[in-house]
CSV table of C-alpha atoms and ligand atoms in Angstrom, one decimal:
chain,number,residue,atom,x,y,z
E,1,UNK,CA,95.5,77.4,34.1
E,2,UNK,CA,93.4,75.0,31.8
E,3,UNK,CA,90.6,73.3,34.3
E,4,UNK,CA,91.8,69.8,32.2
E,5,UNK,CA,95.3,70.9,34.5
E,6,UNK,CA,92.8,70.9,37.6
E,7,UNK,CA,91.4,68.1,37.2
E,8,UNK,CA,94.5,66.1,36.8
E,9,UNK,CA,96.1,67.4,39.9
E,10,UNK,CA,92.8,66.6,42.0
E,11,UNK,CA,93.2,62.9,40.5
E,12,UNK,CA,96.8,63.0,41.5
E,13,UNK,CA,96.4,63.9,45.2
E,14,UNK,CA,93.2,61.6,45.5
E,15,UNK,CA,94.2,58.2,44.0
E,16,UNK,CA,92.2,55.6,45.1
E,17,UNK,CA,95.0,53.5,46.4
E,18,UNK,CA,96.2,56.2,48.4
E,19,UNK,CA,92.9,58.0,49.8
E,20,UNK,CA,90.7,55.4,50.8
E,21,UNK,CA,89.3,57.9,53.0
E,22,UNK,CA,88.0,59.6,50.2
E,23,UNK,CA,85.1,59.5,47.6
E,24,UNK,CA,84.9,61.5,44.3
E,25,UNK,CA,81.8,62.1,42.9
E,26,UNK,CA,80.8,63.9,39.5
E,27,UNK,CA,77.8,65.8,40.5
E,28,UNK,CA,77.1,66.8,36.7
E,29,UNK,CA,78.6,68.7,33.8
E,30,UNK,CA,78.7,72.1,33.1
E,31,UNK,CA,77.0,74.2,29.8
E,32,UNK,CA,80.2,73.0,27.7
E,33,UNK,CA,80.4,69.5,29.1
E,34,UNK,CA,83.2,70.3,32.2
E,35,UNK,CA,82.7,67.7,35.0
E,36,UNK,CA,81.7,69.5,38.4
E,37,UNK,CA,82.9,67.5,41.4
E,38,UNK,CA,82.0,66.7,45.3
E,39,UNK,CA,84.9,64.8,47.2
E,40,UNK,CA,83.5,63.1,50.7
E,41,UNK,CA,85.9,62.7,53.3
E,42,UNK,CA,85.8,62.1,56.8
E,43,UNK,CA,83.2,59.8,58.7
E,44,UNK,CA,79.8,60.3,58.1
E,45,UNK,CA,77.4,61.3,61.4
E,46,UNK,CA,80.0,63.5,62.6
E,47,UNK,CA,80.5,67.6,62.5
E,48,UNK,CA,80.0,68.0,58.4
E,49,UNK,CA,81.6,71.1,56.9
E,50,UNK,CA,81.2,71.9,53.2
E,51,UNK,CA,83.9,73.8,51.5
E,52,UNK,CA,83.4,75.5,48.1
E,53,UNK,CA,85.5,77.3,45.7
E,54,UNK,CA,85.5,78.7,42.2
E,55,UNK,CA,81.6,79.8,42.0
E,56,UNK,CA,83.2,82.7,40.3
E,57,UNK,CA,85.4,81.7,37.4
E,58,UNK,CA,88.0,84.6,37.6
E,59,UNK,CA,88.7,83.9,41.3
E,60,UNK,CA,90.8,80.7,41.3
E,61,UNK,CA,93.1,81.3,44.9
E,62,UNK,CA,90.1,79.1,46.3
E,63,UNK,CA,90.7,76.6,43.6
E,64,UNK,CA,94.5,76.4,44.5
E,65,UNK,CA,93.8,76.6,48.2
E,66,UNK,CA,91.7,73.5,48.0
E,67,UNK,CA,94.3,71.2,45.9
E,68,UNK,CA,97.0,72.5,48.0
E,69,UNK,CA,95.2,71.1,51.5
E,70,UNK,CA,94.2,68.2,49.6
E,71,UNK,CA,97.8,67.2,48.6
E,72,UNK,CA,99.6,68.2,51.3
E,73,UNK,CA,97.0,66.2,53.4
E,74,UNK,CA,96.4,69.1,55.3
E,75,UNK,CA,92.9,67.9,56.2
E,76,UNK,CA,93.3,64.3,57.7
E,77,UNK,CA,93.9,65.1,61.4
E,78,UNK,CA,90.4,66.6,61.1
E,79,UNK,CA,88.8,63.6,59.5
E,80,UNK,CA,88.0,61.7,62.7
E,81,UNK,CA,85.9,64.2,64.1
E,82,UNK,CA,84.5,66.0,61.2
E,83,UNK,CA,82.8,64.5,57.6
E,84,UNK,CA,84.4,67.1,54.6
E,85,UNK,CA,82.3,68.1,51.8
E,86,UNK,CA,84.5,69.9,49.0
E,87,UNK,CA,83.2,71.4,45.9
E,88,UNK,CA,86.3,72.7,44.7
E,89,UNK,CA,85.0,74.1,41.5
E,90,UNK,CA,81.6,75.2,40.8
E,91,UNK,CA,82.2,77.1,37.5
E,92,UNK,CA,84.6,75.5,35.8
E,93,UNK,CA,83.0,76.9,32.2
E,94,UNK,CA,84.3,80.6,34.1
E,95,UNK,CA,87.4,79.3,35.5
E,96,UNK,CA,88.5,78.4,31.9
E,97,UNK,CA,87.3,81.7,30.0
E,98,UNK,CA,88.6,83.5,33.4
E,99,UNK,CA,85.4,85.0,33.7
E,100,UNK,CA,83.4,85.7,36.5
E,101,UNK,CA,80.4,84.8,35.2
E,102,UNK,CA,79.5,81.0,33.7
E,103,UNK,CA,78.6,80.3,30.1
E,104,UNK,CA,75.5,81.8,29.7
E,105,UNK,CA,76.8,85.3,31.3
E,106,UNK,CA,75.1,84.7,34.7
E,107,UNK,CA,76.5,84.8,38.2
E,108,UNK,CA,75.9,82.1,39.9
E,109,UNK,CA,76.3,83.6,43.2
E,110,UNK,CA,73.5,85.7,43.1
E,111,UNK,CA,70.6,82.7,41.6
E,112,UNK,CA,70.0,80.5,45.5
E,113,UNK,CA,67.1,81.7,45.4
E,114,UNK,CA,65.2,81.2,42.7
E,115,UNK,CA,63.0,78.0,42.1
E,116,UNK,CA,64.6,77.1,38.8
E,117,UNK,CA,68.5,78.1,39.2
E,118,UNK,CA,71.3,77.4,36.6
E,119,UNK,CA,72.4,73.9,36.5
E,120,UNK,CA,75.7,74.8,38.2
E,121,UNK,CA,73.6,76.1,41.1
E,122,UNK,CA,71.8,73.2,41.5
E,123,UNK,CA,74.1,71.0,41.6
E,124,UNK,CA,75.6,72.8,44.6
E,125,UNK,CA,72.3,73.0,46.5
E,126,UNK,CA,71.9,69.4,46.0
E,127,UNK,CA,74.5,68.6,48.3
E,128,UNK,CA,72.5,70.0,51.4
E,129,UNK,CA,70.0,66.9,51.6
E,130,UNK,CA,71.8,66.7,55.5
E,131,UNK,CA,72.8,69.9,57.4
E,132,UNK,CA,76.0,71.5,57.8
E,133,UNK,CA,77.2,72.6,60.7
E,134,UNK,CA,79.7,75.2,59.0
E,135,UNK,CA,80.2,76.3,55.2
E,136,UNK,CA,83.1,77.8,54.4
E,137,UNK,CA,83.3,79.8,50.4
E,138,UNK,CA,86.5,80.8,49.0
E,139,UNK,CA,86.1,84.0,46.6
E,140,UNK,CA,88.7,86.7,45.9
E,141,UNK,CA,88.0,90.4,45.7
E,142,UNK,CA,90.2,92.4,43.3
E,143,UNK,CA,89.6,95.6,44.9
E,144,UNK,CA,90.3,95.4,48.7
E,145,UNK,CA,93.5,95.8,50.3
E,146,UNK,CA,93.5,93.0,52.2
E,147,UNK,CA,91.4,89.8,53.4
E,148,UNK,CA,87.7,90.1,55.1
E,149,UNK,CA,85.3,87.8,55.6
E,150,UNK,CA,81.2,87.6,55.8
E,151,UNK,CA,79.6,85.6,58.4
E,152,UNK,CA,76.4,84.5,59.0
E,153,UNK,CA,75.3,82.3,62.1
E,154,UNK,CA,72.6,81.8,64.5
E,155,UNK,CA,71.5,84.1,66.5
E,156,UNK,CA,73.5,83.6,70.2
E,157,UNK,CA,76.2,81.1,68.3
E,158,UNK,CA,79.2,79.9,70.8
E,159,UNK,CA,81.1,80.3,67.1
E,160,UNK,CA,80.4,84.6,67.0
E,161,UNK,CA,84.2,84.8,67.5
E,162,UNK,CA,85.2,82.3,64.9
E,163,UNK,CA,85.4,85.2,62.1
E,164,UNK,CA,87.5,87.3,64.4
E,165,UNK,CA,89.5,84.4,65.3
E,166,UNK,CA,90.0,83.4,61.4
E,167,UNK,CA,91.2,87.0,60.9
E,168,UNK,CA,93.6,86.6,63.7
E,169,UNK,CA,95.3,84.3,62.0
E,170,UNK,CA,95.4,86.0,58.8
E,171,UNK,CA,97.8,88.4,59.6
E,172,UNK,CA,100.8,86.7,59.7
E,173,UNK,CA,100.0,85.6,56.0
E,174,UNK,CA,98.6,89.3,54.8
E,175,UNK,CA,97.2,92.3,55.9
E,176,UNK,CA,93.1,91.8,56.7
E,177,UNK,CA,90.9,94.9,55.2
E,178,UNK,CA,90.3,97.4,58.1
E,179,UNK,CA,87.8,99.3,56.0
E,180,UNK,CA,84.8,100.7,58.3
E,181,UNK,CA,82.5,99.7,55.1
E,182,UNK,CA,83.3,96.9,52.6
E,183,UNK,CA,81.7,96.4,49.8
E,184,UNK,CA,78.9,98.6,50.8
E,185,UNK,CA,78.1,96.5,54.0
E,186,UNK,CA,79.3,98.0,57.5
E,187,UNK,CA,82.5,96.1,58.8
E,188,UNK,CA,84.6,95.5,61.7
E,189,UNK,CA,88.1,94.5,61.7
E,190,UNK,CA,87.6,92.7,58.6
E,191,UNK,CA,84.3,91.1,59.7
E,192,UNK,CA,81.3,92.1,58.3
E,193,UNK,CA,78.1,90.3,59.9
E,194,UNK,CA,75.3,89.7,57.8
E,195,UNK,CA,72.4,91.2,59.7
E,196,UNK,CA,69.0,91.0,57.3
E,197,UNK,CA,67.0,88.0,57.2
E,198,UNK,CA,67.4,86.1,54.2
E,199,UNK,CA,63.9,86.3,53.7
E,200,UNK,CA,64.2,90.0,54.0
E,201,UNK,CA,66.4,89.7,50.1
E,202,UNK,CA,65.5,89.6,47.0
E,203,UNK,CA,68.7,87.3,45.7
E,204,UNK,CA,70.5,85.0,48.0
E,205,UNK,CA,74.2,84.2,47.4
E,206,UNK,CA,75.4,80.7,48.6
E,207,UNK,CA,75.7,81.5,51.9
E,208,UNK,CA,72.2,82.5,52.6
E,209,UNK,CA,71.0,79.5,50.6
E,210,UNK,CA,73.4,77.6,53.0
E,211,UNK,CA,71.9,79.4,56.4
E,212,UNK,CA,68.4,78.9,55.0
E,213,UNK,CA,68.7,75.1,55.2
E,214,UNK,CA,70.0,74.9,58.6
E,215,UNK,CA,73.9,75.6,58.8
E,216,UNK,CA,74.6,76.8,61.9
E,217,UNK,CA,77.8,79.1,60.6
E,218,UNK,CA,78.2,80.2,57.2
E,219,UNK,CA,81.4,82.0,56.1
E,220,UNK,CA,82.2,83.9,53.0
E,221,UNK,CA,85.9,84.4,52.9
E,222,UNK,CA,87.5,87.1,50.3
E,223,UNK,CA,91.1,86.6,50.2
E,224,UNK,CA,92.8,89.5,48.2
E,225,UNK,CA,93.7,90.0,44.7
E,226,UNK,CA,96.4,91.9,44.6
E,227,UNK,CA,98.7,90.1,46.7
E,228,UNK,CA,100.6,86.8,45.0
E,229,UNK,CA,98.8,83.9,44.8
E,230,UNK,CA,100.6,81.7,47.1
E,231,UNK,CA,100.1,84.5,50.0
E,232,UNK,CA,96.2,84.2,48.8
E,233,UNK,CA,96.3,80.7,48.6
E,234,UNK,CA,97.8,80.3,51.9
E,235,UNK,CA,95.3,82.8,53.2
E,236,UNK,CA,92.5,80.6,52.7
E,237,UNK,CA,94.2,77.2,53.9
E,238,UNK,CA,94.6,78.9,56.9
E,239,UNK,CA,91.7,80.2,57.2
E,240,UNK,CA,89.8,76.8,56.8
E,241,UNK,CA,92.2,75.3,59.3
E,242,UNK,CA,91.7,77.7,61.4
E,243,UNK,CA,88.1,77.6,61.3
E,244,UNK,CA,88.4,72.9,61.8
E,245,UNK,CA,90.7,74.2,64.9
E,246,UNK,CA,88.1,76.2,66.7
E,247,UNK,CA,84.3,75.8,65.8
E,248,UNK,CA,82.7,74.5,68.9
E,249,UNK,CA,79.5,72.4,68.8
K,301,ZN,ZN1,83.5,85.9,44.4
């Protein structure tokens, strides 16, 4: 899909007429000129979740997932009690080649730390001026058999269960990965905790970035490859749904 085919359906489901809740926002363009966006939604001073998608270009179910919730209007009975931040494509240059890197070769997942990140990067950190209380990143992982997850939260968090609970609800949709070790990193049903610091690594991804600026609960979610896309987009709209249902502040 041509991001020009994005773009249009994002207009579609977010005419102004329609979706005075909402506020679109061009946060910057990327290497070759491709508008990067931030939609607002919700009521500001409330619970504020950011959702992200597309940080890698050749992982679109996260794309899909957010224009599906977004047209079917999956995300208004949450809107009174929680402001929505949606970045629903941070690497549109890689989306288009259907790469996982951006223009210039570089994954942007791996650059939160540095003091001078890629432009795509910091447009997505400019967006944490105030807290979140969760972040929620929609990747895909070509190689697992099914979908896991990577949290990160406060140490003591009420939320600890809110991976496992996310999982739970997975299953109806597709099998979650039951690997004792995913991608290098020990896991449990599906979960994997990060454990180190972020201060501890020498790159952060997103979510650390995310965790380091005062997000209580920071999810990585990795829905799977090689199941269709409408089981791995629904996978993910569940998934953030099920994460609105049960976070607990
Ligand atoms: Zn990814």
């Amino acid at each position: 899909m041509k991001y020009s085919t994005v773009l249009n359906q994002l207009e579609r489901c977010i005419h102004p007429v329609t979706r005075s809740d909402l506020k679109l926002q061009v946060l910057g363009k990327s290497l070759n000129g491709r508008p990067i966006l931030k939609i607002q939604m919700g009521i500001q001073g409330r619970r504020r979740i950011l959702l992200s998608a597309g940080i890698h270009g050749d992982e679109p179910a996260g794309i899909f997932a957010i224009l599906q919730l977004l047209e079917q209007s999956l995300l208004a009975p949450y809107l009174n009690h929680w402001e929505i931040i949606i970045l629903p494509c941070l690497n549109p240059d890689g989306f288009e080649q259907g790469t996982r890197n951006n223009a210039e070769d570089i994954d942007l997942n791996r650059q939160f730390k540095l003091l001078n990140p890629p432009l795509e990067v910091k447009l997505a950190q400019s967006v944490f001026d105030i807290p979140f209380d969760l972040t929620l990143e929609l990747h895909e992982d070509i190689d697992s058999p099914g979908y896991y997850l990577y949290q990160k939260s406060i140490t003591g968090s009420i939320n600890h269960q809110l991976g496992k609970k996310i999982l739970q609800k997975i299953t109806a949709i597709m099998p979650v990965n039951q690997q004792a070790e995913i991608d290098g990193m020990p896991a449990t049903n599906g979960v994997i905790d990060r454990l180190k610091d972020p201060v501890e690594m020498d790159f952060w991804p997103m979510a650390l970035f995310s965790f380091h600026k005062g997000t209580s609960c920071c999810f990585t979610l990795e829905t799977a490859s090689k199941f269709p896309m409408t089981d791995r987009v629904a996978g993910h709209s569940r998934a953030v749904l099920t994460a609105l249902n049960h976070f607990q502040s």
